[in-house]
Short mmCIF file of C-alpha atoms in Angstrom, two decimals:
data_model
loop_
_atom_site.label_atom_id
_atom_site.label_comp_id
_atom_site.label_asym_id
_atom_site.label_seq_id
_atom_site.Cartn_x
_atom_site.Cartn_y
_atom_site.Cartn_z
CA MET A 17 -14.15 7.77 -8.07
CA SER A 18 -14.33 8.13 -4.36
CA GLU A 19 -12.87 5.73 -1.89
CA GLU A 20 -16.28 5.09 -0.33
CA MET A 21 -17.38 3.45 -3.65
CA TYR A 22 -14.86 0.76 -3.32
CA TYR A 23 -14.45 -0.20 0.33
CA PRO A 24 -17.07 -2.26 2.22
CA ARG A 25 -19.43 -0.77 4.75
CA ALA A 26 -17.68 -2.19 7.77
CA GLU A 27 -14.22 -1.21 9.02
CA HIS A 28 -13.29 -4.87 9.28
CA PRO A 29 -15.13 -7.53 7.29
CA VAL A 30 -17.23 -9.98 9.33
CA GLY A 31 -19.60 -12.82 8.48
CA ILE A 32 -20.56 -12.94 4.76
CA GLU A 33 -18.15 -10.01 3.96
CA LYS A 34 -15.18 -11.96 5.39
CA GLN A 35 -16.30 -15.16 3.59
CA LEU A 36 -16.52 -13.34 0.28
CA LEU A 37 -13.19 -11.67 0.72
CA GLY A 38 -11.40 -14.88 1.79
CA ASN A 39 -12.84 -16.93 -1.11
CA ALA A 40 -12.21 -14.23 -3.65
CA ILE A 41 -8.55 -13.93 -2.70
CA ARG A 42 -8.09 -17.65 -2.86
CA LEU A 43 -9.65 -17.68 -6.34
CA PHE A 44 -7.48 -14.82 -7.46
CA GLN A 45 -4.37 -16.54 -6.31
CA GLU A 46 -5.37 -19.87 -7.85
CA LEU A 47 -6.83 -18.69 -11.24
CA GLY A 48 -5.54 -15.12 -11.77
CA TYR A 49 -7.45 -11.97 -10.96
CA GLU A 50 -8.71 -11.40 -14.50
CA ASN A 51 -10.03 -14.92 -14.80
CA VAL A 52 -12.31 -14.73 -11.75
CA THR A 53 -15.81 -13.39 -12.09
CA VAL A 54 -18.27 -12.15 -9.42
CA GLN A 55 -20.53 -15.04 -10.18
CA MET A 56 -17.60 -17.55 -9.38
CA ILE A 57 -17.08 -15.82 -6.04
CA CYS A 58 -20.74 -15.98 -5.24
CA ASP A 59 -20.90 -19.69 -6.10
CA THR A 60 -18.11 -20.53 -3.70
CA CYS A 61 -19.99 -18.72 -0.92
CA HIS A 62 -23.48 -19.89 -1.91
CA VAL A 63 -24.83 -16.37 -2.10
CA THR A 64 -26.58 -14.28 -4.82
CA LYS A 65 -25.06 -11.42 -6.81
CA GLY A 66 -27.48 -9.17 -4.99
CA SER A 67 -25.91 -10.23 -1.67
CA PHE A 68 -22.39 -9.67 -3.11
CA TYR A 69 -23.12 -6.20 -4.22
CA TYR A 70 -24.70 -5.33 -0.96
CA HIS A 71 -21.37 -5.87 0.72
CA TYR A 72 -18.91 -4.95 -2.04
CA ARG A 73 -19.56 -2.46 -4.88
CA TYR A 74 -17.18 -4.05 -7.44
CA LYS A 75 -14.78 -6.93 -7.88
CA GLU A 76 -11.99 -4.46 -7.46
CA SER A 77 -13.19 -3.69 -3.90
CA LEU A 78 -12.10 -7.18 -2.77
CA LEU A 79 -8.53 -6.75 -3.84
CA MET A 80 -8.37 -3.26 -2.49
CA GLU A 81 -9.77 -4.38 0.88
CA TYR A 82 -7.34 -7.28 1.13
CA TYR A 83 -4.39 -5.00 0.53
CA ARG A 84 -5.74 -2.41 3.04
CA ILE A 85 -6.15 -4.98 5.78
CA MET A 86 -2.75 -6.50 5.14
CA CYS A 87 -0.99 -3.14 5.27
CA SER A 88 -2.82 -1.72 8.21
CA GLY A 89 -1.97 -4.74 10.28
CA GLU A 90 1.76 -4.47 9.36
CA LEU A 91 1.76 -0.69 10.10
CA THR A 92 0.78 -1.49 13.74
CA GLN A 93 3.75 -3.96 13.91
CA VAL A 94 6.06 -1.46 12.33
CA VAL A 95 5.14 1.43 14.68
CA THR A 96 5.73 -0.90 17.66
CA ALA A 97 9.12 -2.06 16.35
CA MET A 98 10.14 1.58 15.65
CA LEU A 99 9.99 2.42 19.33
CA SER A 100 13.32 0.60 19.82
CA ASP A 101 15.07 2.40 16.94
CA ALA A 102 16.85 5.54 18.14
CA ASP A 103 17.85 6.74 14.67
CA ALA A 104 15.01 8.61 12.85
CA PHE A 105 16.51 7.71 9.46
CA ASP A 106 16.22 3.99 10.19
CA ARG A 107 12.74 4.49 11.65
CA LEU A 108 11.68 6.19 8.49
CA TRP A 109 12.99 3.39 6.31
CA ARG A 110 11.01 0.88 8.31
CA LEU A 111 7.84 2.90 7.77
CA PHE A 112 8.42 3.00 4.06
CA ARG A 113 9.44 -0.68 3.81
CA TYR A 114 6.07 -1.91 5.19
CA TYR A 115 4.41 -0.65 2.01
CA ILE A 116 6.95 -2.29 -0.13
CA GLU A 117 6.72 -5.67 1.70
CA GLY A 118 2.90 -5.56 1.70
CA SER A 119 2.85 -5.01 -2.00
CA VAL A 120 5.34 -7.77 -2.84
CA LYS A 121 3.36 -10.25 -0.67
CA LEU A 122 0.50 -9.91 -3.11
CA GLY A 123 2.58 -11.53 -5.86
CA LYS A 124 3.10 -10.14 -9.35
CA ASP A 125 -0.28 -11.07 -10.78
CA LEU A 126 -2.34 -9.48 -7.98
CA LEU A 127 -0.07 -6.47 -7.73
CA HIS A 128 -0.30 -5.87 -11.43
CA SER A 129 -4.10 -5.93 -11.09
CA LEU A 130 -3.91 -3.59 -8.06
CA LEU A 131 -1.69 -1.14 -10.02
CA LYS A 132 -4.13 -1.15 -12.95
CA ILE A 133 -7.02 -0.36 -10.53
CA ASN A 134 -4.83 2.37 -9.13
CA LEU A 135 -4.23 3.91 -12.60
CA ASP A 136 -7.82 3.65 -13.68
CA HIS A 137 -9.02 5.44 -10.55
CA ASP A 138 -6.60 8.36 -10.13
CA GLY A 139 -4.21 6.92 -7.53
CA LEU A 140 -6.86 5.68 -5.18
CA ILE A 141 -4.63 2.92 -3.76
CA PHE A 142 -1.06 4.48 -4.14
CA PRO A 143 -1.81 8.17 -3.91
CA ILE A 144 1.06 10.50 -4.95
CA LYS A 145 -0.34 14.02 -4.31
CA ARG A 146 -0.06 15.09 -0.68
CA GLU A 147 -3.78 15.83 -0.22
CA LYS A 148 -4.74 12.36 -1.43
CA ILE A 149 -2.10 10.71 0.83
CA LEU A 150 -3.57 12.62 3.81
CA SER A 151 -7.08 11.38 3.19
CA ARG A 152 -6.04 7.79 2.18
CA ASP A 153 -3.76 6.96 5.16
CA PRO A 154 -3.85 9.51 8.00
CA GLU A 155 -2.12 7.24 10.49
CA PHE A 156 0.76 6.59 8.15
CA ILE A 157 1.16 10.40 7.55
CA ARG A 158 0.99 11.12 11.30
CA VAL A 159 3.87 8.77 12.05
CA TYR A 160 5.79 9.97 8.98
CA LEU A 161 5.57 13.60 9.99
CA GLU A 162 6.58 12.84 13.56
CA VAL A 163 9.66 10.91 12.42
CA MET A 164 10.56 13.60 9.89
CA ARG A 165 10.40 16.26 12.54
CA ASP A 166 12.64 14.34 14.88
CA GLY A 167 15.08 13.50 12.14
CA GLN A 168 15.36 16.97 10.66
CA GLU A 169 15.83 18.50 14.14
CA ASN A 170 18.74 16.19 15.00
CA GLY A 171 20.24 16.14 11.52
CA SER A 172 19.78 12.46 10.58
CA ILE A 173 17.29 13.28 7.90
CA ARG A 174 17.85 15.82 5.09
CA GLU A 175 16.23 19.22 5.29
CA GLY A 176 13.28 19.78 2.95
CA ASP A 177 9.51 19.91 2.63
CA PRO A 178 8.27 16.57 4.07
CA ALA A 179 5.17 16.56 1.93
CA GLN A 180 7.15 17.18 -1.38
CA MET A 181 9.70 14.54 -0.38
CA MET A 182 6.86 12.09 0.14
CA GLU A 183 5.42 12.83 -3.28
CA TYR A 184 8.75 12.07 -4.88
CA TYR A 185 9.13 8.86 -2.93
CA MET A 186 5.60 7.68 -3.84
CA CYS A 187 6.32 8.28 -7.52
CA GLY A 188 9.35 5.96 -7.13
CA LEU A 189 7.25 3.45 -5.30
CA VAL A 190 4.61 3.14 -8.13
CA GLY A 191 7.42 3.00 -10.69
CA ALA A 192 9.42 0.32 -8.90
CA LEU A 193 6.44 -1.85 -8.22
CA SER A 194 5.28 -1.55 -11.89
CA GLY A 195 8.75 -2.45 -13.06
CA TRP A 196 8.90 -5.47 -10.83
CA CYS A 197 5.60 -6.76 -12.16
CA THR A 198 7.02 -6.59 -15.73
CA GLY A 199 10.35 -8.32 -15.01
CA GLY A 200 12.34 -5.52 -13.34
CA ASP A 201 14.66 -5.56 -10.41
CA ASP A 202 13.83 -6.22 -6.78
CA PRO A 203 11.70 -3.20 -5.77
CA GLU A 204 13.10 -3.03 -2.21
CA LYS A 205 16.66 -2.67 -3.50
CA MET A 206 15.60 0.09 -5.96
CA LEU A 207 13.57 1.93 -3.43
CA ARG A 208 16.26 1.82 -0.75
CA TRP A 209 18.47 3.66 -3.19
CA THR A 210 15.72 6.19 -3.93
CA PHE A 211 15.15 6.60 -0.15
CA GLU A 212 18.84 7.30 0.34
CA GLN A 213 18.85 9.98 -2.28
CA LEU A 214 15.75 11.73 -0.91
CA TYR A 215 16.24 11.52 2.81
CA ARG A 216 19.95 11.00 3.68
CA PRO A 217 21.55 14.32 4.61
CA VAL A 218 23.58 15.93 1.81
CA GLY A 219 27.01 14.44 1.33
CA LYS A 220 26.12 11.11 3.07
CA GLU A 221 24.07 9.45 0.25
CA ASN A 222 25.02 5.92 -0.70
CA LYS A 223 26.27 5.52 -4.24
CA ARG A 224 24.65 2.98 -6.49
#
């Protein structure tokens, strides 16, 4: 499945798109994602199913769009905050942490549903392979590669292929978030440890 099949036509929802998205997320949070139907969403907005499907291809599109908007807004804040951090290692952690925090803010029920959508559609939301990451979130990758270059040049980040290191980290991200949804440990704590092992220069890793 392609990304275009899931996201709405506009870059930022307005009008009825915004109303559908807002009411859908409220219903998901109140009743649980699996318990909400497209018809229920339409009823709260007083629109027909035809109108719904004009703006959103599937129910899944709403949850994906909500996550995209939430994370893209946080990324702008993160990049701004990073300008005051001299250490590339700390800047890189800020960049990764925004994904973790955005995911946890969904809550376990919605995140569990989002991870299921991700699994059903070949990593559409949390891509692991480098080519999918590049197409899914080019701004994230641009900042990531810039910080990696600075850090590897000054020795604050471990030497290695940035794309391969990203793949390993994204595998850890999906695993930690899945574990948290099913009763596991705090994902930020687990992923900080993973981050240390992958990106801290050899001999300086924190021991768990």
